[in-house]
Coordinates of C-alpha atoms in Angstrom, one line a residue:
X1125 CA 0.0 0.0 0.0
X1126 CA 1.5 3.3 -1.1
X1127 CA 2.2 6.2 1.3
X1128 CA -0.2 8.4 -0.5
X1129 CA -3.1 6.0 -0.1
X1130 CA -2.4 5.6 3.7
X1131 CA -1.9 9.4 4.0
X1132 CA -5.4 10.0 2.5
X1133 CA -6.9 7.9 5.3
X1134 CA -4.9 9.6 8.1
X1135 CA -5.5 13.2 6.9
X1136 CA -9.2 12.8 6.5
X1137 CA -9.4 11.1 9.9
X1138 CA -7.7 14.1 11.5
X1139 CA -9.8 16.7 9.7
X1140 CA -13.1 14.9 10.5
X1141 CA -12.1 14.5 14.2
X1142 CA -11.2 18.2 14.5
X1143 CA -14.6 19.2 13.0
X1144 CA -16.8 17.1 15.1
X1145 CA -16.8 19.2 18.3
X1146 CA -17.7 22.3 16.2
X1147 CA -20.5 20.3 14.5
X1148 CA -21.8 19.1 17.9
X1149 CA -22.0 22.7 19.2
X1150 CA -23.7 23.9 16.0
X1151 CA -26.2 21.1 16.0
X1152 CA -27.2 21.8 19.6
X1153 CA -27.5 25.5 19.0
X1154 CA -29.6 25.1 15.9
X1155 CA -31.8 22.4 17.5
X1156 CA -30.9 19.7 14.9
X1157 CA -31.0 16.9 17.4
X1158 CA -32.3 13.4 17.7
X1159 CA -35.4 13.4 20.0
X1160 CA -36.4 10.4 22.2
X1161 CA -39.3 8.3 21.1
X1162 CA -40.5 4.7 21.5
X1163 CA -37.9 3.4 18.9
X1164 CA -34.8 5.2 20.1
X1165 CA -32.3 3.7 22.5
X1166 CA -30.5 6.9 23.6
X1167 CA -31.5 8.7 26.8
X1168 CA -31.1 12.3 25.9
X1169 CA -31.1 14.7 22.9
X1170 CA -28.0 14.3 20.7
X1171 CA -26.9 16.4 17.7
X1172 CA -27.6 14.5 14.5
X1173 CA -25.6 16.3 11.8
X1174 CA -22.3 14.4 12.1
X1175 CA -22.6 13.7 8.4
X1176 CA -21.6 17.4 7.8
X1177 CA -18.1 16.7 9.1
X1178 CA -17.9 13.4 7.2
X1179 CA -18.9 15.1 3.9
X1180 CA -16.7 18.1 4.3
X1181 CA -13.6 16.1 5.3
X1182 CA -14.1 13.7 2.4
X1183 CA -14.5 16.7 0.1
X1184 CA -11.2 18.2 1.3
X1185 CA -9.5 14.8 1.0
X1186 CA -10.7 14.3 -2.5
X1187 CA -9.3 17.7 -3.5
X1188 CA -6.0 16.8 -1.9
X1189 CA -5.5 13.3 -3.1
X1190 CA -7.6 12.7 -6.2
X1191 CA -7.2 13.9 -9.8
X1192 CA -10.5 15.1 -11.2
X1193 CA -12.0 13.5 -14.3
X1194 CA -15.6 13.2 -15.6
X1195 CA -16.3 10.3 -13.3
X1196 CA -15.0 12.0 -10.1
X1197 CA -16.9 15.1 -11.1
X1198 CA -20.1 13.1 -11.5
X1199 CA -19.6 11.4 -8.1
X1200 CA -18.9 14.7 -6.4
X1201 CA -22.0 16.5 -7.9
X1202 CA -24.3 13.5 -7.1
X1203 CA -22.8 13.2 -3.6
X1204 CA -23.5 16.8 -2.9
X1205 CA -27.2 16.3 -3.9
X1206 CA -27.5 13.3 -1.6
X1207 CA -25.8 15.1 1.3
X1208 CA -28.1 18.2 0.9
X1209 CA -31.2 16.1 0.8
X1210 CA -30.1 14.3 4.0
X1211 CA -29.2 17.6 5.7
X1212 CA -32.6 19.1 4.9
X1213 CA -34.3 16.0 6.1
X1214 CA -32.4 16.2 9.4
X1215 CA -33.7 19.7 10.1
X1216 CA -37.1 19.7 8.4
X1217 CA -38.1 16.1 7.7
X1218 CA -38.7 15.1 4.1
X1219 CA -41.2 12.5 2.9
X1220 CA -39.7 9.2 1.8
X1221 CA -41.0 9.8 -1.8
X1222 CA -39.2 13.1 -2.1
X1223 CA -36.0 11.6 -0.8
X1224 CA -36.3 8.7 -3.3
X1225 CA -36.8 11.2 -6.2
X1226 CA -33.5 13.0 -5.4
X1227 CA -31.7 9.6 -4.9
X1228 CA -32.8 8.6 -8.4
X1229 CA -31.6 12.0 -9.8
X1230 CA -28.2 11.6 -8.1
X1231 CA -28.0 8.0 -9.4
X1232 CA -28.8 9.1 -13.0
X1233 CA -26.1 11.8 -12.9
X1234 CA -23.5 9.0 -12.0
X1235 CA -24.9 6.7 -14.7
X1236 CA -25.4 9.1 -17.6
X1237 CA -22.8 11.8 -17.0
X1238 CA -20.2 9.8 -15.1
X1239 CA -20.8 6.7 -17.3
X1240 CA -20.5 4.5 -14.2
X1241 CA -22.7 1.5 -14.5
X1242 CA -22.7 -2.3 -14.3
X1243 CA -21.4 -3.9 -17.5
X1244 CA -21.2 -7.4 -18.8
X1245 CA -24.6 -8.0 -20.3
X1246 CA -22.9 -8.9 -23.6
X1247 CA -25.3 -11.6 -24.4
X1248 CA -28.1 -9.1 -24.9
X1249 CA -28.6 -6.8 -27.9
X1250 CA -26.8 -3.5 -27.5
X1251 CA -29.9 -1.4 -26.9
X1252 CA -31.3 -3.8 -24.4
X1253 CA -27.9 -4.2 -22.7
X1254 CA -27.6 -0.4 -22.1
X1255 CA -31.1 -0.2 -20.8
X1256 CA -30.8 -3.3 -18.5
X1257 CA -27.4 -2.1 -17.2
X1258 CA -28.9 1.3 -16.3
X1259 CA -31.9 -0.2 -14.5
X1260 CA -29.8 -2.6 -12.5
X1261 CA -27.3 0.1 -11.6
X1262 CA -30.1 2.5 -10.5
X1263 CA -31.6 -0.1 -8.2
X1264 CA -28.2 -1.0 -6.8
X1265 CA -27.3 2.7 -6.0
X1266 CA -30.7 3.5 -4.4
X1267 CA -30.8 0.2 -2.6
X1268 CA -27.4 0.4 -0.9
X1269 CA -27.9 4.1 -0.1
X1270 CA -31.0 3.2 1.9
X1271 CA -29.5 0.0 3.3
X1272 CA -26.8 1.9 5.1
X1273 CA -29.4 4.4 6.4
X1274 CA -31.6 1.7 7.7
X1275 CA -28.9 0.0 9.8
X1276 CA -28.0 3.3 11.5
X1277 CA -29.8 2.3 14.7
X1278 CA -27.1 2.0 17.4
X1279 CA -24.1 4.0 18.4
X1280 CA -21.2 3.4 16.0
X1281 CA -23.0 0.7 14.0
X1282 CA -23.4 2.2 10.6
X1283 CA -20.1 4.0 10.8
X1284 CA -18.1 1.0 11.8
X1285 CA -19.6 -1.3 9.2
X1286 CA -19.0 1.3 6.5
X1287 CA -15.3 1.5 7.5
X1288 CA -14.9 -2.3 7.3
X1289 CA -16.6 -2.3 3.8
X1290 CA -14.5 0.6 2.5
X1291 CA -11.2 -0.9 3.8
X1292 CA -12.1 -4.2 2.1
X1293 CA -12.8 -2.4 -1.2
X1294 CA -9.5 -0.5 -0.9
X1295 CA -7.5 -3.7 -0.3
X1296 CA -9.0 -5.7 -3.2
X1297 CA -8.5 -2.6 -5.4
X1298 CA -4.8 -2.4 -4.6
X1299 CA -4.4 -6.1 -5.5
X1300 CA -5.2 -5.2 -9.1
X1301 CA -3.3 -1.9 -9.2
X1302 CA -6.4 0.4 -8.8
X1303 CA -4.9 2.8 -6.3
X1304 CA -7.4 5.4 -7.5
X1305 CA -10.3 3.3 -6.1
X1306 CA -8.3 2.5 -3.0
X1307 CA -7.7 6.3 -2.4
X1308 CA -11.3 7.2 -2.9
X1309 CA -12.4 4.4 -0.5
X1310 CA -9.9 5.4 2.2
X1311 CA -10.7 9.1 2.0
X1312 CA -14.3 8.3 2.9
X1313 CA -13.2 5.6 5.5
X1314 CA -10.9 8.2 7.2
X1315 CA -13.7 10.8 7.3
X1316 CA -16.0 8.2 9.0
X1317 CA -13.2 7.1 11.4
X1318 CA -12.8 10.7 12.7
X1319 CA -16.6 10.7 13.3
X1320 CA -16.6 7.2 14.9
X1321 CA -14.4 8.5 17.7
X1322 CA -17.3 10.5 18.9
X1323 CA -20.1 8.2 17.8
X1324 CA -19.2 4.9 19.5
X1325 CA -21.2 4.1 22.6
X1326 CA -22.0 6.3 24.4
X1327 CA -22.4 8.6 21.4
X1328 CA -21.9 12.3 21.6
X1329 CA -23.2 12.8 18.0
X1330 CA -25.2 11.0 15.3
X1331 CA -24.4 11.1 11.6
X1332 CA -28.0 11.7 10.7
X1333 CA -29.5 11.2 7.3
X1334 CA -27.0 13.6 5.7
X1335 CA -24.2 11.2 6.8
X1336 CA -26.0 7.8 6.4
X1337 CA -27.4 8.6 2.9
X1338 CA -24.1 10.1 1.7
X1339 CA -22.0 7.2 3.0
X1340 CA -24.4 4.6 1.5
X1341 CA -24.5 6.4 -1.9
X1342 CA -20.7 6.7 -2.0
X1343 CA -20.2 3.0 -1.1
X1344 CA -22.7 2.0 -3.8
X1345 CA -20.9 4.0 -6.5
X1346 CA -17.3 3.1 -5.4
X1347 CA -18.3 -0.6 -5.7
X1348 CA -19.3 0.1 -9.3
X1349 CA -15.9 1.4 -10.1
X1350 CA -14.5 -2.0 -9.9
X1351 CA -14.0 -3.4 -6.4
X1352 CA -10.6 -4.7 -7.4
X1353 CA -11.8 -7.5 -9.6
X1354 CA -12.7 -7.2 -13.3
X1355 CA -13.8 -3.6 -13.4
X1356 CA -17.5 -2.9 -13.3
X1357 CA -18.9 -6.1 -14.8
X1358 CA -22.3 -7.5 -13.8
X1359 CA -20.8 -10.7 -12.3
X1360 CA -18.4 -8.9 -10.0
X1361 CA -21.3 -7.3 -8.1
X1362 CA -21.1 -10.6 -6.1
X1363 CA -18.1 -9.2 -4.3
X1364 CA -19.6 -6.0 -2.9
X1365 CA -22.9 -7.9 -2.2
X1366 CA -21.0 -10.3 0.0
X1367 CA -19.2 -7.5 1.9
X1368 CA -22.4 -5.5 2.3
X1369 CA -24.4 -8.6 3.3
X1370 CA -25.3 -7.3 6.8
X1371 CA -27.1 -4.1 5.7
X1372 CA -28.5 -5.8 2.5
X1373 CA -30.0 -8.7 4.4
X1374 CA -31.3 -6.4 7.2
X1375 CA -33.0 -4.3 4.5
X1376 CA -34.5 -7.3 2.6
X1377 CA -35.8 -8.9 5.9
X1378 CA -37.3 -5.5 6.9
X1379 CA -39.2 -5.3 3.6
X1380 CA -40.4 -8.9 4.0
X1381 CA -41.3 -8.5 7.7
X1382 CA -43.3 -5.3 7.1
X1383 CA -45.1 -6.8 4.1
X1384 CA -46.1 -9.9 6.1
X1385 CA -47.4 -7.6 8.9
X1386 CA -49.2 -5.3 6.5
X1387 CA -47.0 -2.3 7.4
X1388 CA -45.5 0.4 5.1
X1389 CA -41.9 0.1 4.3
X1390 CA -41.3 3.6 5.6
X1391 CA -42.9 2.7 9.0
X1392 CA -40.0 2.0 11.4
X1393 CA -39.9 -0.8 13.9
X1394 CA -37.6 -2.6 16.4
X1395 CA -37.2 -5.7 14.3
X1396 CA -33.7 -5.0 12.8
X1397 CA -30.6 -7.1 13.4
X1398 CA -29.2 -4.7 16.0
X1399 CA -32.5 -4.5 17.9
X1400 CA -32.7 -8.4 18.1
X1401 CA -29.2 -8.6 19.4
X1402 CA -29.8 -5.8 21.9
X1403 CA -33.2 -6.8 23.2
X1404 CA -33.9 -10.5 22.5
X1405 CA -30.4 -11.7 23.2
X1406 CA -29.8 -8.9 25.8
X1407 CA -26.3 -8.0 24.6
X1408 CA -26.7 -4.3 25.1
X1409 CA -25.5 -1.6 22.7
X1410 CA -21.7 -2.1 22.8
X1411 CA -21.7 -5.9 22.4
X1412 CA -24.4 -5.8 19.7
X1413 CA -22.4 -3.4 17.7
X1414 CA -19.2 -5.4 18.1
X1415 CA -21.0 -8.6 17.1
X1416 CA -22.1 -7.0 13.8
X1417 CA -18.6 -5.6 13.3
X1418 CA -17.3 -9.2 13.5
X1419 CA -20.0 -10.5 11.2
X1420 CA -19.2 -7.8 8.6
X1421 CA -15.5 -8.6 8.9
X1422 CA -16.1 -12.3 8.3
X1423 CA -18.2 -11.6 5.2
X1424 CA -15.5 -9.2 4.0
X1425 CA -12.9 -11.9 4.7
X1426 CA -14.8 -14.4 2.6
X1427 CA -14.8 -11.9 -0.3
X1428 CA -11.1 -11.2 0.1
X1429 CA -10.3 -14.8 0.6
X1430 CA -12.2 -15.7 -2.6
X1431 CA -9.6 -13.6 -4.5
X1432 CA -6.9 -16.2 -3.5
X1433 CA -8.9 -19.4 -2.9
X1434 CA -12.4 -19.5 -4.4
X1435 CA -13.2 -22.8 -2.5
X1436 CA -12.3 -21.5 0.9
X1437 CA -14.1 -18.2 0.3
X1438 CA -17.2 -20.0 -0.8
X1439 CA -17.2 -22.4 2.2
X1440 CA -16.8 -19.5 4.6
X1441 CA -19.6 -17.6 2.9
X1442 CA -22.0 -20.5 3.0
X1443 CA -21.3 -21.2 6.6
X1444 CA -22.0 -17.5 7.5
X1445 CA -25.2 -17.6 5.6
X1446 CA -26.4 -20.7 7.4
X1447 CA -25.6 -19.2 10.8
X1448 CA -27.3 -15.9 9.7
X1449 CA -30.5 -17.8 8.7
X1450 CA -30.6 -19.7 12.0
X1451 CA -30.3 -16.4 13.9
X1452 CA -33.2 -14.9 11.8
X1453 CA -35.3 -18.0 12.7
X1454 CA -34.4 -18.1 16.4
X1455 CA -35.2 -14.3 16.9
X1456 CA -38.4 -14.4 14.8
X1457 CA -37.0 -11.5 12.6
X1458 CA -39.4 -12.3 9.8
X1459 CA -42.3 -14.0 11.7
X1460 CA -42.9 -16.6 14.3
X1461 CA -43.9 -19.1 11.6
X1462 CA -40.8 -18.7 9.4
X1463 CA -38.4 -21.4 10.6
X1464 CA -37.4 -23.6 7.6
X1465 CA -33.9 -24.7 8.8
X1466 CA -35.0 -25.3 12.4
X1467 CA -37.9 -27.4 11.1
X1468 CA -35.6 -29.5 9.0
X1469 CA -33.1 -29.9 11.9
X1470 CA -36.0 -31.1 14.1
X1471 CA -36.6 -34.0 11.7
X1472 CA -33.3 -35.5 13.0
X1473 CA -33.4 -34.5 16.7
X1474 CA -37.2 -34.6 17.4
X1475 CA -37.3 -31.8 20.0
X1476 CA -40.5 -30.5 21.5
X1477 CA -38.9 -27.0 21.6
X1478 CA -38.5 -26.8 17.9
X1479 CA -41.2 -26.6 15.1
X1480 CA -42.3 -29.9 13.7
X1481 CA -43.8 -31.1 10.4
X1482 CA -47.3 -32.3 11.4
X1483 CA -47.6 -35.5 9.3
X1484 CA -44.2 -36.7 10.5
X1485 CA -45.1 -35.9 14.1
X1486 CA -48.3 -38.0 13.8
X1487 CA -46.2 -40.9 12.1
X1488 CA -43.7 -40.8 14.9
X1489 CA -46.3 -41.2 17.6
X1490 CA -47.7 -44.3 15.9
X1491 CA -44.5 -46.1 15.1
X1492 CA -42.9 -48.9 17.1
X1493 CA -39.4 -48.8 18.8
X1494 CA -38.1 -51.0 16.0
X1495 CA -39.3 -48.6 13.3
X1496 CA -37.9 -45.7 15.2
X1497 CA -34.5 -47.3 15.3
X1498 CA -34.7 -48.1 11.5
X1499 CA -35.7 -44.5 10.8
X1500 CA -32.8 -43.1 12.8
X1501 CA -30.4 -45.4 10.9
X1502 CA -31.7 -44.3 7.5
X1503 CA -31.5 -40.6 8.5
X1504 CA -27.9 -41.1 9.8
X1505 CA -26.9 -42.9 6.6
X1506 CA -28.4 -40.1 4.4
X1507 CA -26.7 -37.5 6.5
X1508 CA -23.4 -39.3 6.1
X1509 CA -23.8 -39.7 2.3
X1510 CA -24.5 -35.9 2.0
X1511 CA -21.3 -35.1 4.0
X1512 CA -19.2 -37.5 1.9
X1513 CA -20.7 -36.2 -1.4
X1514 CA -20.0 -32.5 -0.4
X1515 CA -16.5 -33.4 0.7
X1516 CA -15.8 -35.3 -2.6
X1517 CA -17.2 -32.4 -4.6
X1518 CA -15.1 -29.8 -2.8
X1519 CA -11.8 -31.8 -2.9
X1520 CA -12.1 -33.6 -6.3
X1521 CA -9.3 -32.8 -8.8
X1522 CA -10.9 -34.7 -11.6
X1523 CA -11.4 -32.8 -14.9
X1524 CA -15.1 -31.9 -15.3
X1525 CA -17.0 -33.4 -18.2
X1526 CA -16.7 -31.2 -21.3
X1527 CA -19.6 -28.9 -22.0
X1528 CA -20.3 -27.8 -25.5
X1529 CA -20.0 -24.1 -25.4
X1530 CA -18.9 -21.4 -27.9
X1531 CA -15.4 -20.5 -26.9
X1532 CA -14.3 -16.9 -27.4
X1533 CA -10.6 -16.7 -28.2
X1534 CA -8.8 -13.6 -27.0
X1535 CA -6.5 -12.0 -29.6
X1536 CA -4.1 -10.8 -26.9
X1537 CA -0.9 -12.6 -25.8
X1538 CA 0.8 -12.7 -22.5
X1539 CA 4.4 -11.6 -23.0
X1540 CA 5.5 -11.1 -19.3
X1541 CA 5.4 -13.3 -16.3
X1542 CA 5.2 -10.9 -13.3
X1543 CA 2.3 -10.9 -10.8
X1544 CA 1.2 -7.5 -12.1
X1545 CA 1.2 -8.5 -15.7
X1546 CA -0.5 -11.8 -15.0
X1547 CA -3.2 -9.9 -13.2
X1548 CA -3.7 -7.3 -16.0
X1549 CA -3.8 -10.1 -18.6
X1550 CA -6.4 -12.1 -16.7
X1551 CA -8.7 -9.0 -16.5
X1552 CA -8.0 -8.1 -20.1
X1553 CA -9.0 -11.6 -21.3
X1554 CA -12.2 -11.4 -19.3
X1555 CA -13.0 -7.9 -20.6
X1556 CA -12.6 -9.1 -24.2
X1557 CA -14.9 -12.1 -23.6
X1558 CA -17.5 -9.9 -21.8
X1559 CA -17.3 -7.3 -24.6
X1560 CA -16.4 -4.6 -22.1
X1561 CA -14.6 -2.4 -24.7
X1562 CA -13.8 0.6 -22.4
X1563 CA -12.1 -1.6 -19.8
X1564 CA -10.4 -3.6 -22.6
X1565 CA -8.9 -0.5 -24.1
X1566 CA -7.6 0.8 -20.7
X1567 CA -6.1 -2.6 -19.9
X1568 CA -4.3 -2.8 -23.2
X1569 CA -2.6 0.5 -22.4
X1570 CA -1.8 -0.7 -18.9
X1571 CA -0.3 -4.0 -20.0
X1572 CA 1.8 -2.2 -22.6
X1573 CA 3.3 0.4 -20.2
X1574 CA 3.9 -2.0 -17.4
X1575 CA 5.7 -4.4 -19.7
X1576 CA 7.6 -1.7 -21.6
X1577 CA 8.9 0.1 -18.5
X1578 CA 10.1 -3.2 -16.8
X1579 CA 13.7 -4.3 -17.4
X1580 CA 13.6 -7.4 -15.2
X1581 CA 14.0 -10.7 -17.1
X1582 CA 14.3 -8.9 -20.5
X1583 CA 16.7 -10.3 -23.0
X1584 CA 19.5 -8.2 -24.6
X1585 CA 17.5 -6.6 -27.4
X1586 CA 14.0 -7.3 -26.2
X1587 CA 11.5 -4.4 -26.0
X1588 CA 8.6 -4.9 -23.6
X1589 CA 5.0 -4.4 -24.8
X1590 CA 5.7 -4.5 -28.6
X1591 CA 3.1 -7.3 -28.9
X1592 CA 0.5 -4.7 -28.1
X1593 CA 1.8 -2.1 -30.7
X1594 CA 0.2 -1.7 -34.1
X1595 CA 2.2 -4.0 -36.3
X1596 CA 3.3 -1.4 -38.8
X1597 CA 4.8 0.8 -36.0
X1598 CA 6.8 -2.0 -34.2
X1599 CA 10.1 -1.6 -36.1
X1600 CA 10.3 2.1 -35.8
X1601 CA 9.2 2.1 -32.2
X1602 CA 11.8 -0.6 -31.2
X1603 CA 14.6 1.5 -32.7
X1604 CA 13.4 4.6 -30.9
X1605 CA 13.1 2.6 -27.6
X1606 CA 16.7 1.3 -27.8
X1607 CA 18.1 4.9 -28.1
X1608 CA 15.7 6.4 -25.5
X1609 CA 14.3 4.7 -22.4
X1610 CA 16.1 1.3 -23.0
X1611 CA 19.4 3.1 -22.9
X1612 CA 19.0 2.9 -19.1
X1613 CA 18.8 -0.9 -19.1
X1614 CA 22.4 -1.6 -18.3
X1615 CA 22.3 0.9 -15.5
X1616 CA 19.0 -0.2 -14.0
X1617 CA 18.7 -4.0 -14.9
X1618 CA 16.3 -4.6 -12.0
X1619 CA 13.9 -1.8 -12.8
X1620 CA 10.3 -3.0 -12.5
X1621 CA 6.8 -1.4 -12.5
X1622 CA 5.2 -2.3 -9.2
X1623 CA 1.7 -0.8 -9.8
X1624 CA -0.1 1.6 -12.1
X1625 CA -3.0 4.0 -11.8
X1626 CA -5.2 5.1 -14.7
X1627 CA -5.8 8.8 -14.3
X1628 CA -8.0 9.5 -17.2
X1629 CA -9.5 7.9 -20.3
X1630 CA -10.8 10.0 -23.3
X1631 CA -11.2 10.0 -27.1
X1632 CA -8.2 11.1 -29.0
X1633 CA -7.9 13.3 -32.2
X1634 CA -4.6 11.6 -33.1
X1635 CA -4.8 9.5 -36.3
X1636 CA -2.3 7.4 -38.3
X1637 CA -2.2 6.9 -42.0
X1638 CA -4.6 4.4 -43.4
X1639 CA -6.7 4.3 -40.2
X1640 CA -8.2 7.8 -40.3
X1641 CA -11.7 6.5 -39.7
X1642 CA -10.9 4.3 -36.7
X1643 CA -11.5 5.1 -33.0
X1644 CA -8.6 6.5 -31.0
X1645 CA -8.3 7.0 -27.2
X1646 CA -5.8 8.6 -24.8
X1647 CA -5.2 6.8 -21.5
X1648 CA -3.1 8.8 -18.9
X1649 CA -1.4 6.4 -16.6
X1650 CA 0.9 7.0 -13.5
X1651 CA 3.5 4.3 -12.7
X1652 CA 5.2 3.3 -9.5
X1653 CA 8.7 1.8 -9.8
X1654 CA 10.8 -0.2 -7.5
X1655 CA 13.7 2.3 -7.9
X1656 CA 14.0 5.9 -9.0
X1657 CA 15.6 7.0 -12.3
X1658 CA 16.6 10.6 -12.4
X1659 CA 14.7 12.5 -15.2
X1660 CA 12.2 9.7 -15.8
X1661 CA 8.6 11.0 -15.7
X1662 CA 6.3 8.4 -13.9
X1663 CA 3.2 9.7 -15.8
X1664 CA 2.7 8.6 -19.4
X1665 CA 0.1 9.1 -22.0
X1666 CA -0.8 6.1 -24.2
X1667 CA -2.7 6.4 -27.5
X1668 CA -4.7 3.4 -28.5
X1669 CA -6.5 2.6 -31.7
X1670 CA -9.3 0.0 -32.4
X1671 CA -8.6 -2.1 -35.5
X1672 CA -11.3 -4.7 -36.3
X1673 CA -11.9 -6.7 -33.0
X1674 CA -9.0 -5.5 -30.8
X1675 CA -7.0 -2.5 -29.6
X1676 CA -3.4 -1.6 -30.5
X1677 CA -1.0 0.9 -28.9
X1678 CA 0.0 3.5 -31.5
X1679 CA 1.5 6.3 -29.4
X1680 CA 3.5 6.8 -26.2
X1681 CA 4.3 10.2 -24.7
X1682 CA 5.8 11.1 -21.3
X1683 CA 3.2 13.5 -19.8

């Protein structure tokens, strides 16, 4: 993790922590406080505009550590709208419908102007793909925005969970060289951390809707930027869904519970996860919050672990979901009648304290001791067979039976063998197969510069990245490279690119002879090396051209 990324977290933490006492004083003087009612768990009035410090410190951090482009600008504009709506709601109370309208407007700014949306619907026609992507993205942003707001019910709960989620996003982003996403995540995480010092039980301030809605909105958008896996594809939403499982499940259960009991979704109750931990299990505020921190951490761990070991990550996730479901049934979070797993478990243990299947219960009362013994043996055998089958499936190394599918052959080659290049190539191959052209274009530029600017393991006259150059330019470019950058090779034989950061991506007006009608793009990339070379600019501009079904590098300039 680079010093700049860490510094972004530290600086925003300090700024936020210094602002909070002033915000507390302002909230009390203006009367923007949380009043006691039958749902609240606090014992006195507390200022509820802590989101003001979170927003302002994250804004300052973004100005200090991020380079603006159309995506960052879209996020900042939309984030401002969400923050102002939440701030107005904290002081005047807005109806849920009005808040939803502004949430949709903010989401559309990100989708349309910022061009941040879920991709990977390549198997649909282009028009249907764009429409479907936009709809799913809209629901994702609005859903996560409100999920974080709904779980903001105990001191430090929403803030702590958000920090865990954002740190996980930053770590997975750094694994694939996306330090821009990592910085954006930690800027927000630091802003929340400074607030959490004053919000953990007993809280001196609440974040309010201005904080909860803003944090939820930013997390939803940051996850769309890539989450460290193959950038912004439909299938990689699984990663942020897993990390955000606590607020997502709490929201879905709340919708189902209120539907069953014929209540409006906007009608608050004490049936949330944190309420059940605090009141039904009698853990109190502090222990309830720490338990949900731990659960969020374990879900985050399963997502992070999946990056290295899909089997281990999947096993941990399934185990957590089973325990989560049992908790929901034991605490009657949905209803007293909803207990599918406990009912199935009771088939084996036959307890009077657990729900039973009526026809099985009548059968058991009529059967003889010999039949009861036979039934137990059959159940035990079936249970053993299930365990053996699952174990065999998880550990089997046999090659699966071939499935007749249409194979999409990537035109790109892997010319390097470093961890960074392997990672870029894997993402590039996936982007090509998913027809994610924007991501494919950027990854071609990234692979080229990371290979070109690395001397380690290069042969005497070998020039890195030339496999990604337009063929008619390779010879001239190789000659130029030998007399320019590659003249440093004998002096710095161990030079290697450790990571890269794509600063901007935009159409280019550059053209080359014979390809005047093709599409060209400029990708500005910053590089981090393992050693310094005096006079070498770490920021480069790569020009890429699309020819038939792939992209080629056709220009390189030190920015």
